[in-house]
mmCIF file of C-alpha atoms and ligand atoms in Angstrom:
data_model
loop_
_atom_site.group_PDB
_atom_site.id
_atom_site.type_symbol
_atom_site.label_atom_id
_atom_site.label_comp_id
_atom_site.label_asym_id
_atom_site.label_seq_id
_atom_site.Cartn_x
_atom_site.Cartn_y
_atom_site.Cartn_z
ATOM 1 C CA MET A 1 -14.686 29.392 -24.811
ATOM 2 C CA SER A 2 -14.125 28.024 -21.365
ATOM 3 C CA ILE A 3 -11.145 25.698 -21.052
ATOM 4 C CA LEU A 4 -13.356 23.336 -19.045
ATOM 5 C CA SER A 5 -16.427 23.411 -21.321
ATOM 6 C CA GLY A 6 -16.185 19.678 -22.188
ATOM 7 C CA LEU A 7 -17.027 18.665 -18.610
ATOM 8 C CA ASP A 8 -20.753 19.273 -19.197
ATOM 9 C CA ALA A 9 -20.898 15.928 -21.009
ATOM 10 C CA LEU A 10 -19.596 14.132 -17.903
ATOM 11 C CA GLY A 11 -22.242 15.543 -15.605
ATOM 12 C CA LEU A 12 -19.727 18.073 -14.192
ATOM 13 C CA GLY A 13 -20.876 21.240 -15.972
ATOM 14 C CA ASN A 14 -20.946 23.083 -12.632
ATOM 15 C CA LEU A 15 -17.145 22.942 -12.556
ATOM 16 C CA SER A 16 -16.750 24.914 -15.749
ATOM 17 C CA SER A 17 -17.594 28.122 -13.921
ATOM 18 C CA TYR A 18 -14.959 27.593 -11.178
ATOM 19 C CA ASP A 19 -11.853 29.794 -10.955
ATOM 20 C CA ILE A 20 -8.723 27.813 -11.534
ATOM 21 C CA TYR A 21 -6.719 29.801 -9.016
ATOM 22 C CA GLU A 22 -9.777 30.930 -7.028
ATOM 23 C CA LYS A 23 -9.400 34.580 -8.023
ATOM 24 C CA ASP A 24 -10.472 35.999 -11.364
ATOM 25 C CA ALA A 25 -13.743 34.891 -12.899
ATOM 26 C CA MET A 26 -13.382 32.799 -15.997
ATOM 27 C CA ALA A 27 -15.206 33.334 -19.252
ATOM 28 C CA PRO A 28 -18.637 31.730 -19.378
ATOM 29 C CA GLY A 29 -18.848 28.248 -20.939
ATOM 30 C CA ASP A 30 -19.385 27.584 -24.602
ATOM 31 C CA ASP A 31 -20.749 24.251 -25.613
ATOM 32 C CA SER A 32 -19.487 24.289 -29.158
ATOM 33 C CA GLU A 33 -17.219 21.366 -29.724
ATOM 34 C CA VAL A 34 -15.039 20.545 -32.679
ATOM 35 C CA LYS A 35 -16.129 17.173 -34.008
ATOM 36 C CA LYS A 36 -13.764 14.628 -35.473
ATOM 37 C CA ASP A 37 -14.254 13.957 -39.153
ATOM 38 C CA GLY A 38 -12.913 10.369 -39.020
ATOM 39 C CA THR A 39 -10.858 10.469 -42.172
ATOM 40 C CA ALA A 40 -8.906 7.407 -43.215
ATOM 41 C CA ARG A 41 -5.616 9.183 -42.584
ATOM 42 C CA ARG A 42 -6.471 9.958 -38.988
ATOM 43 C CA ARG A 43 -7.691 6.401 -38.352
ATOM 44 C CA MET A 44 -4.403 5.044 -39.748
ATOM 45 C CA GLU A 45 -2.411 7.413 -37.517
ATOM 46 C CA LEU A 46 -4.357 6.414 -34.436
ATOM 47 C CA LEU A 47 -3.998 2.726 -35.276
ATOM 48 C CA SER A 48 -0.235 3.078 -35.564
ATOM 49 C CA GLU A 49 -0.291 4.533 -32.033
ATOM 50 C CA LYS A 50 -1.138 1.084 -30.735
ATOM 51 C CA ASP A 51 2.560 0.207 -31.081
ATOM 52 C CA TYR A 52 3.402 2.945 -28.615
ATOM 53 C CA VAL A 53 0.595 2.600 -26.073
ATOM 54 C CA PHE A 54 -0.488 -0.213 -23.751
ATOM 55 C CA PRO A 55 -3.274 -0.575 -21.160
ATOM 56 C CA LYS A 56 -1.648 -0.215 -17.745
ATOM 57 C CA THR A 57 -3.525 -1.297 -14.618
ATOM 58 C CA TYR A 58 -4.054 1.211 -11.814
ATOM 59 C CA VAL A 59 -5.923 1.126 -8.482
ATOM 60 C CA CYS A 60 -7.926 4.284 -7.887
ATOM 61 C CA PRO A 61 -6.910 6.027 -4.591
ATOM 62 C CA VAL A 62 -10.437 7.493 -4.320
ATOM 63 C CA CYS A 63 -12.753 4.501 -4.972
ATOM 64 C CA ASP A 64 -10.315 1.523 -4.837
ATOM 65 C CA HIS A 65 -11.545 0.319 -8.200
ATOM 66 C CA GLU A 66 -8.999 -1.356 -10.492
ATOM 67 C CA PHE A 67 -8.982 -0.005 -14.038
ATOM 68 C CA LYS A 68 -6.806 0.176 -17.165
ATOM 69 C CA ASN A 69 -5.496 3.450 -18.548
ATOM 70 C CA PRO A 70 -3.792 3.822 -21.942
ATOM 71 C CA THR A 71 -0.135 4.531 -21.212
ATOM 72 C CA MET A 72 2.915 5.298 -23.356
ATOM 73 C CA ARG A 73 5.634 2.649 -23.488
ATOM 74 C CA SER A 74 8.779 4.336 -22.207
ATOM 75 C CA ASN A 75 11.648 4.792 -24.629
ATOM 76 C CA LYS A 76 9.514 3.850 -27.626
ATOM 77 C CA ALA A 77 8.815 7.286 -29.076
ATOM 78 C CA ARG A 78 11.609 9.291 -30.696
ATOM 79 C CA LEU A 79 12.141 12.903 -29.553
ATOM 80 C CA VAL A 80 12.542 15.176 -32.583
ATOM 81 C CA GLY A 81 12.646 18.588 -30.955
ATOM 82 C CA THR A 82 11.560 20.984 -28.233
ATOM 83 C CA ASP A 83 9.365 24.055 -28.607
ATOM 84 C CA MET A 84 10.403 27.371 -27.068
ATOM 85 C CA ASP A 85 8.214 26.694 -24.007
ATOM 86 C CA LEU A 86 9.809 23.260 -23.459
ATOM 87 C CA ARG A 87 7.061 21.205 -25.120
ATOM 88 C CA PRO A 88 8.721 17.986 -26.327
ATOM 89 C CA ARG A 89 7.888 16.955 -29.880
ATOM 90 C CA TYR A 90 7.979 13.280 -30.843
ATOM 91 C CA SER A 91 7.893 11.550 -34.178
ATOM 92 C CA LYS A 92 4.602 9.694 -35.031
ATOM 93 C CA VAL A 93 2.982 10.005 -31.581
ATOM 94 C CA ASP A 94 2.175 12.762 -29.078
ATOM 95 C CA PRO A 95 2.845 11.434 -25.542
ATOM 96 C CA ILE A 96 1.172 14.513 -24.031
ATOM 97 C CA LYS A 97 -2.148 12.849 -24.921
ATOM 98 C CA TYR A 98 -1.390 9.999 -22.470
ATOM 99 C CA ASP A 99 -0.224 11.919 -19.414
ATOM 100 C CA VAL A 100 -3.555 11.928 -17.565
ATOM 101 C CA ILE A 101 -4.706 8.904 -15.554
ATOM 102 C CA CYS A 102 -8.430 8.834 -15.175
ATOM 103 C CA CYS A 103 -10.656 6.491 -13.150
ATOM 104 C CA PRO A 104 -13.689 5.671 -15.320
ATOM 105 C CA VAL A 105 -15.758 4.772 -12.264
ATOM 106 C CA CYS A 106 -15.527 7.780 -9.926
ATOM 107 C CA GLY A 107 -14.049 10.497 -12.184
ATOM 108 C CA TYR A 108 -10.827 10.986 -10.271
ATOM 109 C CA ALA A 109 -8.179 12.176 -12.729
ATOM 110 C CA ALA A 110 -4.656 13.565 -12.369
ATOM 111 C CA LEU A 111 -1.392 13.935 -14.262
ATOM 112 C CA THR A 112 0.667 10.707 -13.938
ATOM 113 C CA ARG A 113 3.172 12.259 -11.554
ATOM 114 C CA TYR A 114 0.421 13.350 -9.110
ATOM 115 C CA PHE A 115 -1.967 10.406 -9.420
ATOM 116 C CA ASP A 116 -0.922 8.648 -6.170
ATOM 117 C CA GLN A 117 -0.206 11.845 -4.240
ATOM 118 C CA LEU A 118 -3.653 12.214 -2.765
ATOM 119 C CA THR A 119 -4.306 12.883 0.911
ATOM 120 C CA TYR A 120 -7.328 11.463 2.722
ATOM 121 C CA PRO A 121 -9.111 14.872 2.928
ATOM 122 C CA GLN A 122 -8.412 15.425 -0.790
ATOM 123 C CA ALA A 123 -9.966 12.045 -1.661
ATOM 124 C CA ARG A 124 -13.031 13.076 0.327
ATOM 125 C CA LEU A 125 -13.264 16.360 -1.616
ATOM 126 C CA VAL A 126 -13.074 14.443 -4.905
ATOM 127 C CA ARG A 127 -15.826 12.056 -3.798
ATOM 128 C CA GLU A 128 -18.088 14.951 -2.743
ATOM 129 C CA SER A 129 -17.551 17.267 -5.697
ATOM 130 C CA ILE A 130 -16.652 14.944 -8.605
ATOM 131 C CA SER A 131 -17.771 11.366 -7.985
ATOM 132 C CA LYS A 132 -21.252 12.357 -6.814
ATOM 133 C CA ASN A 133 -22.066 14.054 -10.130
ATOM 134 C CA PHE A 134 -19.781 12.111 -12.486
ATOM 135 C CA SER A 135 -21.694 10.178 -15.139
ATOM 136 C CA SER A 136 -19.105 8.026 -16.916
ATOM 137 C CA LEU A 137 -16.161 8.145 -19.264
ATOM 138 C CA GLU A 138 -15.705 5.701 -22.109
ATOM 139 C CA GLU A 139 -12.576 3.545 -21.696
ATOM 140 C CA LYS A 140 -10.313 3.628 -24.759
ATOM 141 C CA ASP A 141 -7.137 1.843 -25.963
ATOM 142 C CA ILE A 142 -5.877 4.881 -27.880
ATOM 143 C CA LEU A 143 -6.886 8.479 -27.567
ATOM 144 C CA SER A 144 -7.773 11.079 -30.141
ATOM 145 C CA TYR A 145 -6.923 14.699 -29.278
ATOM 146 C CA ASP A 146 -10.513 15.334 -28.239
ATOM 147 C CA ASP A 147 -10.496 12.188 -26.001
ATOM 148 C CA ALA A 148 -7.302 13.499 -24.382
ATOM 149 C CA LEU A 149 -8.651 17.018 -24.008
ATOM 150 C CA ILE A 150 -11.662 15.890 -21.978
ATOM 151 C CA ARG A 151 -9.293 13.880 -19.691
ATOM 152 C CA TYR A 152 -7.184 17.005 -19.119
ATOM 153 C CA GLN A 153 -10.313 19.054 -18.356
ATOM 154 C CA LEU A 154 -11.290 16.406 -15.819
ATOM 155 C CA ALA A 155 -7.772 16.490 -14.297
ATOM 156 C CA LEU A 156 -7.993 20.307 -13.961
ATOM 157 C CA GLY A 157 -11.458 20.035 -12.434
ATOM 158 C CA ASN A 158 -10.124 17.506 -9.901
ATOM 159 C CA ALA A 159 -7.129 19.725 -9.118
ATOM 160 C CA MET A 160 -9.442 22.653 -8.376
ATOM 161 C CA VAL A 161 -11.765 20.529 -6.228
ATOM 162 C CA LYS A 162 -8.958 18.887 -4.214
ATOM 163 C CA ARG A 163 -7.319 22.298 -3.689
ATOM 164 C CA ALA A 164 -4.062 21.250 -5.362
ATOM 165 C CA ARG A 165 -1.001 23.461 -5.194
ATOM 166 C CA THR A 166 -0.873 26.269 -7.708
ATOM 167 C CA SER A 167 2.024 24.604 -9.527
ATOM 168 C CA GLU A 168 0.049 21.421 -10.210
ATOM 169 C CA LYS A 169 -2.799 23.432 -11.745
ATOM 170 C CA ALA A 170 -0.342 25.537 -13.777
ATOM 171 C CA TYR A 171 1.306 22.348 -15.052
ATOM 172 C CA ILE A 172 -2.032 20.948 -16.187
ATOM 173 C CA CYS A 173 -2.779 24.217 -18.037
ATOM 174 C CA LEU A 174 0.676 24.126 -19.648
ATOM 175 C CA LYS A 175 0.266 20.511 -20.811
ATOM 176 C CA MET A 176 -3.268 21.241 -22.033
ATOM 177 C CA ALA A 177 -1.895 24.128 -24.067
ATOM 178 C CA TRP A 178 0.698 21.738 -25.563
ATOM 179 C CA LEU A 179 -2.113 19.259 -26.275
ATOM 180 C CA VAL A 180 -4.170 21.889 -28.119
ATOM 181 C CA ARG A 181 -1.040 22.914 -30.078
ATOM 182 C CA GLY A 182 -0.513 19.256 -31.023
ATOM 183 C CA LYS A 183 -4.107 19.074 -32.196
ATOM 184 C CA THR A 184 -3.662 22.176 -34.372
ATOM 185 C CA GLU A 185 -0.424 20.810 -35.849
ATOM 186 C CA ALA A 186 -2.074 17.451 -36.561
ATOM 187 C CA PHE A 187 -4.958 19.414 -38.118
ATOM 188 C CA ASP A 188 -7.319 17.169 -36.155
ATOM 189 C CA PHE A 189 -10.582 19.062 -36.928
ATOM 190 C CA ASP A 190 -13.985 18.488 -38.401
ATOM 191 C CA ALA A 191 -13.677 18.705 -42.199
ATOM 192 C CA ALA A 192 -16.628 21.110 -42.330
ATOM 193 C CA ASP A 193 -15.107 23.490 -39.843
ATOM 194 C CA LYS A 194 -11.340 23.395 -40.262
ATOM 195 C CA ASN A 195 -10.782 27.145 -40.257
ATOM 196 C CA GLY A 196 -13.153 27.827 -37.385
ATOM 197 C CA GLY A 197 -11.713 24.891 -35.455
ATOM 198 C CA VAL A 198 -8.133 26.118 -35.891
ATOM 199 C CA TYR A 199 -9.105 29.616 -34.796
ATOM 200 C CA GLN A 200 -10.894 28.306 -31.690
ATOM 201 C CA ALA A 201 -7.929 26.058 -30.860
ATOM 202 C CA LYS A 202 -5.477 28.949 -31.125
ATOM 203 C CA GLU A 203 -7.640 31.037 -28.800
ATOM 204 C CA GLN A 204 -7.905 28.123 -26.382
ATOM 205 C CA GLU A 205 -4.135 27.601 -26.439
ATOM 206 C CA LYS A 206 -3.578 31.319 -25.698
ATOM 207 C CA GLU A 207 -5.975 31.204 -22.743
ATOM 208 C CA LEU A 208 -4.227 28.098 -21.368
ATOM 209 C CA ILE A 209 -0.735 29.618 -21.760
ATOM 210 C CA LYS A 210 -1.991 32.729 -19.913
ATOM 211 C CA ASN A 211 -3.307 30.576 -17.053
ATOM 212 C CA ALA A 212 -0.073 28.552 -16.957
ATOM 213 C CA LEU A 213 1.993 31.774 -16.746
ATOM 214 C CA GLU A 214 -0.140 33.150 -13.925
ATOM 215 C CA GLY A 215 0.181 29.902 -11.964
ATOM 216 C CA PHE A 216 3.913 29.426 -12.480
ATOM 217 C CA LEU A 217 4.654 33.071 -11.554
ATOM 218 C CA SER A 218 2.783 32.565 -8.311
ATOM 219 C CA ALA A 219 4.366 29.127 -7.682
ATOM 220 C CA ARG A 220 7.849 30.591 -8.312
ATOM 221 C CA GLN A 221 7.258 33.017 -5.453
ATOM 222 C CA ASN A 222 5.415 30.741 -3.045
ATOM 223 C CA GLU A 223 6.782 27.191 -3.594
ATOM 224 C CA THR A 224 10.244 25.760 -3.232
ATOM 225 C CA PRO A 225 11.855 24.108 -6.257
ATOM 226 C CA PRO A 226 11.796 21.535 -7.626
ATOM 227 C CA ILE A 227 8.383 22.646 -8.882
ATOM 228 C CA CYS A 228 6.647 19.947 -11.007
ATOM 229 C CA GLY A 229 10.048 18.245 -11.194
ATOM 230 C CA MET A 230 11.753 21.406 -12.548
ATOM 231 C CA ASP A 231 14.646 23.198 -10.815
ATOM 232 C CA ASN A 232 14.612 26.967 -10.368
ATOM 233 C CA VAL A 233 16.604 27.652 -13.579
ATOM 234 C CA THR A 234 14.104 25.634 -15.653
ATOM 235 C CA ILE A 235 11.106 27.312 -13.978
ATOM 236 C CA ASP A 236 12.639 30.768 -14.620
ATOM 237 C CA TYR A 237 13.259 29.923 -18.245
ATOM 238 C CA LEU A 238 9.733 28.508 -18.607
ATOM 239 C CA VAL A 239 8.196 31.643 -17.064
ATOM 240 C CA ALA A 240 10.272 33.780 -19.488
ATOM 241 C CA ALA A 241 9.046 31.741 -22.466
ATOM 242 C CA LEU A 242 5.384 31.740 -21.391
ATOM 243 C CA ALA A 243 5.528 35.503 -20.705
ATOM 244 C CA TYR A 244 6.983 36.046 -24.177
ATOM 245 C CA GLU A 245 4.139 34.004 -25.702
ATOM 246 C CA CYS A 246 1.641 36.167 -23.763
ATOM 247 C CA GLY A 247 3.242 39.420 -24.936
ATOM 248 C CA GLU A 248 4.448 40.188 -21.375
ATOM 249 C CA ILE A 249 7.858 41.317 -22.602
ATOM 250 C CA GLU A 250 9.072 42.947 -19.398
ATOM 251 C CA ILE A 251 8.361 39.859 -17.295
ATOM 252 C CA SER A 252 10.028 37.761 -19.994
ATOM 253 C CA ALA A 253 13.170 39.984 -19.977
ATOM 254 C CA LYS A 254 13.381 39.814 -16.189
ATOM 255 C CA TYR A 255 13.310 36.040 -16.047
ATOM 256 C CA ILE A 256 15.701 35.655 -19.018
ATOM 257 C CA GLY A 257 18.131 37.806 -16.974
ATOM 258 C CA ALA A 258 17.664 35.481 -14.007
ATOM 259 C CA VAL A 259 18.592 32.462 -16.117
ATOM 260 C CA LEU A 260 21.607 34.097 -17.759
ATOM 261 C CA GLN A 261 22.946 35.363 -14.431
ATOM 262 C CA ASN A 262 22.459 32.036 -12.636
ATOM 263 C CA LYS A 263 25.849 30.339 -12.279
ATOM 264 C CA GLY A 264 24.109 27.008 -11.794
ATOM 265 C CA ALA A 265 22.377 27.174 -15.213
ATOM 266 C CA GLY A 266 23.540 24.554 -17.724
ATOM 267 C CA LYS A 267 24.651 25.299 -21.266
ATOM 268 C CA ARG A 268 21.422 24.149 -22.897
ATOM 269 C CA MET A 269 19.264 26.395 -20.695
ATOM 270 C CA LYS A 270 21.586 29.375 -21.293
ATOM 271 C CA ASP A 271 21.496 28.777 -25.039
ATOM 272 C CA MET A 272 17.705 28.645 -25.024
ATOM 273 C CA ALA A 273 17.574 31.787 -22.880
ATOM 274 C CA ARG A 274 19.890 33.605 -25.338
ATOM 275 C CA GLU A 275 17.715 32.575 -28.247
ATOM 276 C CA LEU A 276 14.647 33.864 -26.411
ATOM 277 C CA LYS A 277 16.528 37.053 -25.522
ATOM 278 C CA GLU A 278 17.065 37.785 -29.215
ATOM 279 C CA LYS A 279 13.313 37.577 -29.794
ATOM 280 C CA VAL A 280 12.602 39.826 -26.811
ATOM 281 C CA VAL A 281 15.179 42.415 -27.948
ATOM 282 C CA ALA A 282 13.646 42.391 -31.446
ATOM 283 C CA GLU A 283 10.223 42.909 -29.875
ATOM 284 C CA LEU A 284 11.449 45.808 -27.770
ATOM 285 C CA ARG A 285 13.086 47.461 -30.820
ATOM 286 C CA GLY A 286 9.873 47.072 -32.760
ATOM 287 C CA SER A 287 7.708 48.754 -30.105
HETATM 288 ZN ZN1 ZN B 1 -12.082 5.853 -8.797
#
């Protein structure tokens, strides 16, 4: 299924056939959507998120409208671990859900760190290709995984339309992959279709990781670090981890080597690279 398929509902179905990096054609869209089953447990979990999230006021750089966006309180959530590809895991709440700011009036959406970084020509492109067709987006205090997913799709659509740098698009794909992984871990699926939902989510995550790898590989060659706030050691490690997840073992080995040989790499990065190296070596022995 297309990673942008949810945009149909916002009047932006034409975007779902765009190429993220303007090269390879993407798979045709699939309208099937996993519905929430609204169990009591999930409602309780979402309600408890209210302690972590507050409505922050923003002014849209495209339409000048003032709006509120659900935003994580800083320092409230407790970090409990990091996945191999640097996804942070928090107890009780998933901050990844709240990292897109989205104007409910004109459809402009971006990751928090890029929201204000919009040039005048880019704002014009958003008005022409997003705002003109955008229907509306329901404003919410707290977001379910599906609410968050549609906001990420909108952010990716905006990034394509405004001709964002490759790294920005790669970063959206990476965070979307983390979001889908969070959804799978939370088992946030329609009760009638849990198995099918999980399978679809796993496929979607794979597709997003593949897109993130492609983008970060290109950004590593064409952009100067820091890239998305990451220094070159972190980007090299991330590329190694994403390549491993995609089964691109040779690329993974190459970038692990770059991290381990980099004198500027800190202990934590080197430790993570060594751990990844063990997996890569095991994979090479097995093949
Ligand atoms: Zn706006």
